[in-house]
């Protein structure tokens, strides 16, 4: 044991700018490692699980280092490559390492003294006596008397200062859970297994059982034989047999199994099974068509790989990032699959990022057919236990291609990870490829809390750390990515026609203004839209309708004086939700019953204005009473498997019309959709943002791409008051290049990305006067350094949220400028601002590359 005095710099899960230094007891010198969690005391008597970032022999100069309380892990939970990503993210997005730790680590790997411990509802104390220590029993007794305990309470009960190892043990044994996990209603995945009884396991008795069953119960004999085959009874190692597997093998097995239990031949038992196992890989990856193969070859060449996946010794420098621009339904996913196959064959890991959880459902099923258990999934709808399980699986991924056969390669657990933006933080050790599908999507951007990162850009840097390749894919790429490809910074591949020769959808314009003049509108539906829906339903085809607003109606309004109910916490009108009969704020969640009369003039003529997905769903049922209609928006997809159920019902043709928000626009692939309707294109086009035209094009083009994806040309109806708008015409012509060229010219003229970098500084406080004064003071100091590059301060569209006022300052920086120097100046200015006594309570939020 080393007697050297060691110190560790740790990341504490709090938003503090610096790492904090602690002393390591001598007897732990040989156990401590970078990336482990350690228990430390920070602030008055509060304990936290912190991450070891550095180990050294230098005591802190301005304070006395406390000892670490305990080491929680035998092996690091965060590796050096992850820390490298965190360091970059903290610098680029101007946030603290504690912010990143909270965002990156699953809640099950974070504990603090404020954490509340409760008994696991699924815990059965019977039969657990031999597995629990005396101290663990004391905690269970206390929890049975008092439902919730803080970690400080546990310390008093067991008379031990450091309780983390005991709590960690109880969590691992499934005895207790952290209270936050109750929101997820976690249940371990259990399966029923069959075991042959001791009596039947005797070879002589088994022979006699065979003779009896053969004469009197052939179905039961069939079940017994199925069990023997599945259990590999006569092989070197027996295997457990699931009841469900036998039921699949033998028709009518349920009753036979019950009879065999009564005859003392079988017994049943339950045990927990892993959530991410049991997927058979079919190994039948479909062949590419000629165009797809050409683009795959082009991608491999630009990455610097030949067809045999060996580095191609070309004089041209290989590209680290390639943009694949393929029209909707062009078969981009098949190219992804081929690239994944190449990387998996090399024994490397793949990260496949998707913007929405809804998309993962279809992609997961697709990839698991090809790669089986090698495919893992990670996103926010998983509860903490599931997240920790996949985290540990990836962390334990070890692979040597020289020691494995090809069949083993295709079954490496968690080798291919599909996930939303949080999957970026997983503990990859041997990453070979990162795919960012729908790379333009704003869902890749984290808005609150910090770190306010863009997962697309983070993925590119993560791949750089691992010396891996990045493929960005989209039918409507972001202007920034397309510009980088056109300038040669990224590689580029393009597919301009749909797979199988299917034509792009026919796009028709419904002029709402003209239809209203002619009094032809039926509620919010034009005659063209209703006729096209009717024709699709007659042909037993499916319809998708897109309305980018959830709820029943955006607002309630007095018909006499135009008074509109407002949120008490935010400067927004309340949205009416008919299902719950509530007016609800979509910013803070405040809800009230709709008033019967105007609170201003007292008139009782209160009317609903505008329309959301809920109203569309209701009115469609009146027009098409026999149609099966479903809605897909934030309100209907809150539960864990809601996305999956809605998509599955639509795929299985149990739904005729799907009404939805942006969720229905993103990469979903349905065979039988012949018609898509965009109900209000103007709301997107008129949004006051420099990206509104780009985003409108992307949304309309993406949702249009859901129509006619397999055997026949689809139809798209766009309802608008302005049919001559340039963006609508470009969508009709599927002319991305025209949109890109026009928007790029505007961006260059007015100093916006990709020619300039943007940093948004928001001043936040509950006192509007303090916000005004503070924002002006901060903007004046920034102008001293950056002159005309500073815009504002200005109030945003919604200036008050959750009773906090916001005022924004926009900093525009030329691409050629040193971004490091800019951020250093900005950090210094903000730090000086925070030292002014009157502004100490003012919050400053910095968003680099706002979207």
Tab-separated table of C-alpha atoms in Angstrom, residues 335-591:
chain	number	residue	atom	x	y	z
A	335	UNK	CA	-27.152	2.579	-46.831
A	336	UNK	CA	-26.861	3.128	-43.071
A	337	UNK	CA	-27.381	-0.601	-42.528
A	338	UNK	CA	-24.606	-1.510	-44.975
A	339	UNK	CA	-22.199	0.899	-43.269
A	340	UNK	CA	-23.164	-0.482	-39.848
A	341	UNK	CA	-22.505	-3.994	-41.150
A	342	UNK	CA	-18.996	-2.958	-42.220
A	343	UNK	CA	-18.174	-1.389	-38.862
A	344	UNK	CA	-19.674	-4.241	-36.828
A	345	UNK	CA	-17.547	-6.682	-38.824
A	346	UNK	CA	-14.482	-4.757	-37.629
A	347	UNK	CA	-15.566	-5.236	-34.016
A	348	UNK	CA	-16.266	-1.550	-33.471
A	349	UNK	CA	-19.260	0.206	-31.947
A	350	UNK	CA	-21.852	2.269	-33.822
A	351	UNK	CA	-23.944	5.169	-32.521
A	352	UNK	CA	-27.140	5.819	-34.482
A	353	UNK	CA	-28.750	9.092	-33.382
A	354	UNK	CA	-32.382	9.946	-34.070
A	355	UNK	CA	-34.140	13.202	-33.170
A	356	UNK	CA	-37.355	11.720	-31.787
A	357	UNK	CA	-38.175	8.720	-29.621
A	358	UNK	CA	-41.073	8.054	-32.011
A	359	UNK	CA	-38.596	7.274	-34.782
A	360	UNK	CA	-36.646	4.756	-32.716
A	361	UNK	CA	-39.574	2.323	-32.678
A	362	UNK	CA	-39.419	1.606	-36.413
A	363	UNK	CA	-35.632	1.770	-36.714
A	364	UNK	CA	-35.103	-0.552	-33.723
A	365	UNK	CA	-37.286	-3.254	-35.257
A	366	UNK	CA	-35.490	-2.886	-38.569
A	367	UNK	CA	-31.963	-3.076	-37.211
A	368	UNK	CA	-32.671	-5.883	-34.769
A	369	UNK	CA	-33.744	-8.057	-37.683
A	370	UNK	CA	-30.228	-7.642	-39.056
A	371	UNK	CA	-28.045	-7.392	-35.954
A	372	UNK	CA	-30.052	-9.077	-33.167
A	373	UNK	CA	-28.843	-8.441	-29.620
A	374	UNK	CA	-26.026	-6.271	-30.912
A	375	UNK	CA	-28.602	-3.453	-31.016
A	376	UNK	CA	-29.168	-1.493	-27.810
A	377	UNK	CA	-31.547	1.412	-27.220
A	378	UNK	CA	-31.164	4.485	-25.009
A	379	UNK	CA	-33.510	7.444	-24.575
A	380	UNK	CA	-35.388	9.495	-21.970
A	381	UNK	CA	-38.507	7.296	-21.826
A	382	UNK	CA	-36.474	4.533	-20.191
A	383	UNK	CA	-36.536	4.516	-16.415
A	384	UNK	CA	-33.321	4.846	-14.428
A	385	UNK	CA	-32.769	1.110	-13.970
A	386	UNK	CA	-33.034	0.510	-17.695
A	387	UNK	CA	-30.644	3.364	-18.429
A	388	UNK	CA	-28.086	2.042	-15.964
A	389	UNK	CA	-28.423	-1.422	-17.482
A	390	UNK	CA	-27.611	-0.234	-20.995
A	391	UNK	CA	-24.878	2.093	-19.637
A	392	UNK	CA	-23.151	-0.838	-17.922
A	393	UNK	CA	-23.594	-3.031	-20.984
A	394	UNK	CA	-21.820	-0.473	-23.190
A	395	UNK	CA	-19.184	0.159	-20.542
A	396	UNK	CA	-18.419	-3.568	-20.399
A	397	UNK	CA	-18.164	-3.907	-24.188
A	398	UNK	CA	-14.863	-5.610	-24.946
A	399	UNK	CA	-14.091	-6.966	-28.365
A	400	UNK	CA	-11.177	-8.475	-30.212
A	401	UNK	CA	-11.967	-9.373	-33.784
A	402	UNK	CA	-9.095	-11.837	-33.930
A	403	UNK	CA	-10.723	-13.944	-31.190
A	404	UNK	CA	-14.229	-14.005	-32.609
A	405	UNK	CA	-15.935	-15.655	-35.514
A	406	UNK	CA	-18.218	-13.757	-37.883
A	407	UNK	CA	-21.318	-15.199	-36.192
A	408	UNK	CA	-20.099	-13.933	-32.838
A	409	UNK	CA	-19.434	-10.487	-34.286
A	410	UNK	CA	-23.067	-10.037	-35.230
A	411	UNK	CA	-24.261	-10.850	-31.729
A	412	UNK	CA	-22.114	-8.576	-29.585
A	413	UNK	CA	-24.447	-7.006	-27.052
A	414	UNK	CA	-24.814	-3.211	-27.256
A	415	UNK	CA	-22.459	-2.891	-30.200
A	416	UNK	CA	-24.974	-0.796	-32.142
A	417	UNK	CA	-26.694	1.872	-30.047
A	418	UNK	CA	-29.832	3.647	-31.233
A	419	UNK	CA	-30.847	6.676	-29.255
A	420	UNK	CA	-31.970	10.263	-28.984
A	421	UNK	CA	-29.522	13.049	-28.085
A	422	UNK	CA	-28.729	11.758	-24.565
A	423	UNK	CA	-27.105	8.644	-26.122
A	424	UNK	CA	-24.194	10.913	-26.996
A	425	UNK	CA	-22.945	10.588	-23.400
A	426	UNK	CA	-22.754	6.779	-23.246
A	427	UNK	CA	-19.412	5.146	-22.294
A	428	UNK	CA	-18.213	4.087	-25.742
A	429	UNK	CA	-14.722	2.636	-25.834
A	430	UNK	CA	-14.293	1.611	-29.474
A	431	UNK	CA	-16.565	3.766	-31.613
A	432	UNK	CA	-16.178	3.291	-35.359
A	433	UNK	CA	-19.160	5.117	-36.867
A	434	UNK	CA	-21.680	7.765	-35.840
A	435	UNK	CA	-24.864	8.198	-37.893
A	436	UNK	CA	-26.968	11.307	-37.320
A	437	UNK	CA	-30.285	10.716	-39.066
A	438	UNK	CA	-32.525	13.718	-39.845
A	439	UNK	CA	-29.505	15.865	-38.954
A	440	UNK	CA	-31.428	19.108	-39.555
A	441	UNK	CA	-33.909	18.463	-36.771
A	442	UNK	CA	-34.224	21.002	-33.952
A	443	UNK	CA	-34.872	18.187	-31.439
A	444	UNK	CA	-31.118	17.583	-31.395
A	445	UNK	CA	-30.775	20.895	-29.563
A	446	UNK	CA	-30.963	20.870	-25.747
A	447	UNK	CA	-32.585	24.124	-24.628
A	448	UNK	CA	-32.849	23.876	-20.833
A	449	UNK	CA	-31.133	23.231	-18.541
A	450	UNK	CA	-27.434	23.519	-19.383
A	451	UNK	CA	-25.541	22.133	-21.225
A	452	UNK	CA	-27.407	23.716	-24.170
A	453	UNK	CA	-25.707	21.506	-26.714
A	454	UNK	CA	-26.537	20.389	-30.235
A	455	UNK	CA	-26.223	16.596	-30.370
A	456	UNK	CA	-25.339	16.702	-34.077
A	457	UNK	CA	-22.283	18.853	-33.436
A	458	UNK	CA	-21.455	16.909	-30.293
A	459	UNK	CA	-21.641	13.666	-32.279
A	460	UNK	CA	-19.125	14.998	-34.804
A	461	UNK	CA	-16.705	15.843	-31.998
A	462	UNK	CA	-17.313	12.489	-30.273
A	463	UNK	CA	-16.425	10.694	-33.512
A	464	UNK	CA	-13.302	12.865	-33.801
A	465	UNK	CA	-12.230	11.753	-30.293
A	466	UNK	CA	-12.607	8.088	-31.260
A	467	UNK	CA	-11.045	8.635	-34.712
A	468	UNK	CA	-14.380	7.408	-36.079
A	469	UNK	CA	-16.434	8.587	-39.052
A	470	UNK	CA	-19.662	10.610	-39.004
A	471	UNK	CA	-22.482	10.327	-41.526
A	472	UNK	CA	-25.138	13.040	-41.474
A	473	UNK	CA	-28.332	12.096	-43.291
A	474	UNK	CA	-31.381	14.128	-44.287
A	475	UNK	CA	-33.821	14.794	-47.092
A	476	UNK	CA	-33.765	18.460	-46.057
A	477	UNK	CA	-30.320	19.205	-44.599
A	478	UNK	CA	-29.691	22.230	-42.419
A	479	UNK	CA	-28.217	25.172	-44.312
A	480	UNK	CA	-25.080	24.967	-42.164
A	481	UNK	CA	-24.397	21.308	-43.020
A	482	UNK	CA	-25.168	21.751	-46.704
A	483	UNK	CA	-22.903	24.809	-46.811
A	484	UNK	CA	-20.084	22.828	-45.168
A	485	UNK	CA	-20.543	20.105	-47.785
A	486	UNK	CA	-20.576	22.580	-50.675
A	487	UNK	CA	-17.434	24.273	-49.314
A	488	UNK	CA	-15.607	20.935	-49.108
A	489	UNK	CA	-15.378	20.785	-45.321
A	490	UNK	CA	-17.676	17.743	-45.363
A	491	UNK	CA	-17.908	15.004	-47.919
A	492	UNK	CA	-21.122	14.794	-49.919
A	493	UNK	CA	-23.371	12.091	-51.381
A	494	UNK	CA	-26.779	12.570	-52.949
A	495	UNK	CA	-29.786	10.465	-53.983
A	496	UNK	CA	-32.279	12.392	-56.091
A	497	UNK	CA	-34.943	9.746	-56.708
A	498	UNK	CA	-37.045	7.464	-54.574
A	499	UNK	CA	-36.323	3.778	-54.069
A	500	UNK	CA	-37.974	1.470	-56.590
A	501	UNK	CA	-38.692	4.269	-59.021
A	502	UNK	CA	-41.672	5.544	-57.001
A	503	UNK	CA	-42.506	9.114	-58.013
A	504	UNK	CA	-42.305	12.033	-55.613
A	505	UNK	CA	-45.799	12.925	-54.335
A	506	UNK	CA	-48.065	15.231	-56.289
A	507	UNK	CA	-48.338	18.459	-54.260
A	508	UNK	CA	-51.538	20.490	-54.641
A	509	UNK	CA	-52.332	23.870	-53.113
A	510	UNK	CA	-55.643	24.585	-51.398
A	511	UNK	CA	-56.168	28.353	-51.422
A	512	UNK	CA	-57.919	28.916	-48.085
A	513	UNK	CA	-58.443	32.634	-48.743
A	514	UNK	CA	-60.277	31.938	-51.987
A	515	UNK	CA	-62.303	29.099	-50.460
A	516	UNK	CA	-63.406	31.379	-47.614
A	517	UNK	CA	-64.524	34.041	-50.094
A	518	UNK	CA	-66.587	31.441	-51.934
A	519	UNK	CA	-67.899	30.126	-48.563
A	520	UNK	CA	-66.630	26.655	-49.433
A	521	UNK	CA	-64.655	25.999	-46.242
A	522	UNK	CA	-66.112	23.421	-43.910
A	523	UNK	CA	-64.665	24.353	-40.524
A	524	UNK	CA	-60.898	24.261	-41.130
A	525	UNK	CA	-61.021	21.971	-44.151
A	526	UNK	CA	-60.982	23.022	-47.788
A	527	UNK	CA	-63.092	21.131	-50.365
A	528	UNK	CA	-59.909	19.823	-52.034
A	529	UNK	CA	-58.631	18.399	-48.746
A	530	UNK	CA	-61.929	16.713	-47.845
A	531	UNK	CA	-62.385	15.249	-51.324
A	532	UNK	CA	-58.849	13.839	-51.326
A	533	UNK	CA	-59.327	12.286	-47.861
A	534	UNK	CA	-62.620	10.735	-48.975
A	535	UNK	CA	-61.000	9.229	-52.066
A	536	UNK	CA	-58.176	7.712	-49.990
A	537	UNK	CA	-60.618	6.179	-47.494
A	538	UNK	CA	-62.719	4.676	-50.281
A	539	UNK	CA	-59.577	3.011	-51.618
A	540	UNK	CA	-58.762	1.672	-48.108
A	541	UNK	CA	-55.655	3.836	-48.011
A	542	UNK	CA	-54.338	5.810	-45.042
A	543	UNK	CA	-54.082	9.548	-44.404
A	544	UNK	CA	-51.754	11.721	-42.322
A	545	UNK	CA	-52.795	15.254	-41.347
A	546	UNK	CA	-50.230	17.666	-39.948
A	547	UNK	CA	-51.125	20.590	-37.683
A	548	UNK	CA	-48.235	22.117	-35.771
A	549	UNK	CA	-50.237	22.950	-32.651
A	550	UNK	CA	-51.570	20.591	-30.020
A	551	UNK	CA	-54.688	21.070	-27.905
A	552	UNK	CA	-58.227	21.856	-29.037
A	553	UNK	CA	-57.980	25.618	-29.638
A	554	UNK	CA	-55.064	28.037	-29.160
A	555	UNK	CA	-57.202	30.442	-27.173
A	556	UNK	CA	-60.618	31.360	-25.836
A	557	UNK	CA	-61.823	34.866	-26.677
A	558	UNK	CA	-64.678	37.147	-25.670
A	559	UNK	CA	-66.719	37.938	-28.785
A	560	UNK	CA	-67.712	41.316	-27.342
A	561	UNK	CA	-64.430	42.898	-26.106
A	562	UNK	CA	-61.785	40.385	-27.381
A	563	UNK	CA	-60.519	39.570	-23.870
A	564	UNK	CA	-58.403	36.381	-23.850
A	565	UNK	CA	-57.612	34.316	-20.708
A	566	UNK	CA	-53.904	34.556	-19.933
A	567	UNK	CA	-51.547	32.408	-17.886
A	568	UNK	CA	-50.916	33.878	-14.431
A	569	UNK	CA	-47.249	32.871	-14.606
A	570	UNK	CA	-46.383	33.493	-18.272
A	571	UNK	CA	-47.152	36.105	-20.913
A	572	UNK	CA	-49.104	33.706	-23.128
A	573	UNK	CA	-52.737	32.881	-23.745
A	574	UNK	CA	-54.056	29.591	-22.402
A	575	UNK	CA	-54.727	26.732	-24.819
A	576	UNK	CA	-58.020	24.885	-24.510
A	577	UNK	CA	-57.825	21.093	-24.087
A	578	UNK	CA	-61.270	19.585	-24.506
A	579	UNK	CA	-60.419	16.094	-23.218
A	580	UNK	CA	-59.702	17.521	-19.756
A	581	UNK	CA	-61.955	20.617	-20.161
A	582	UNK	CA	-59.066	22.859	-19.188
A	583	UNK	CA	-57.327	25.990	-20.358
A	584	UNK	CA	-53.658	25.079	-20.054
A	585	UNK	CA	-50.335	26.892	-20.368
A	586	UNK	CA	-47.849	24.995	-22.526
A	587	UNK	CA	-44.922	26.726	-20.808
A	588	UNK	CA	-45.530	26.187	-17.085
A	589	UNK	CA	-48.457	23.747	-16.961
A	590	UNK	CA	-50.863	26.143	-15.196
A	591	UNK	CA	-54.465	25.038	-15.836
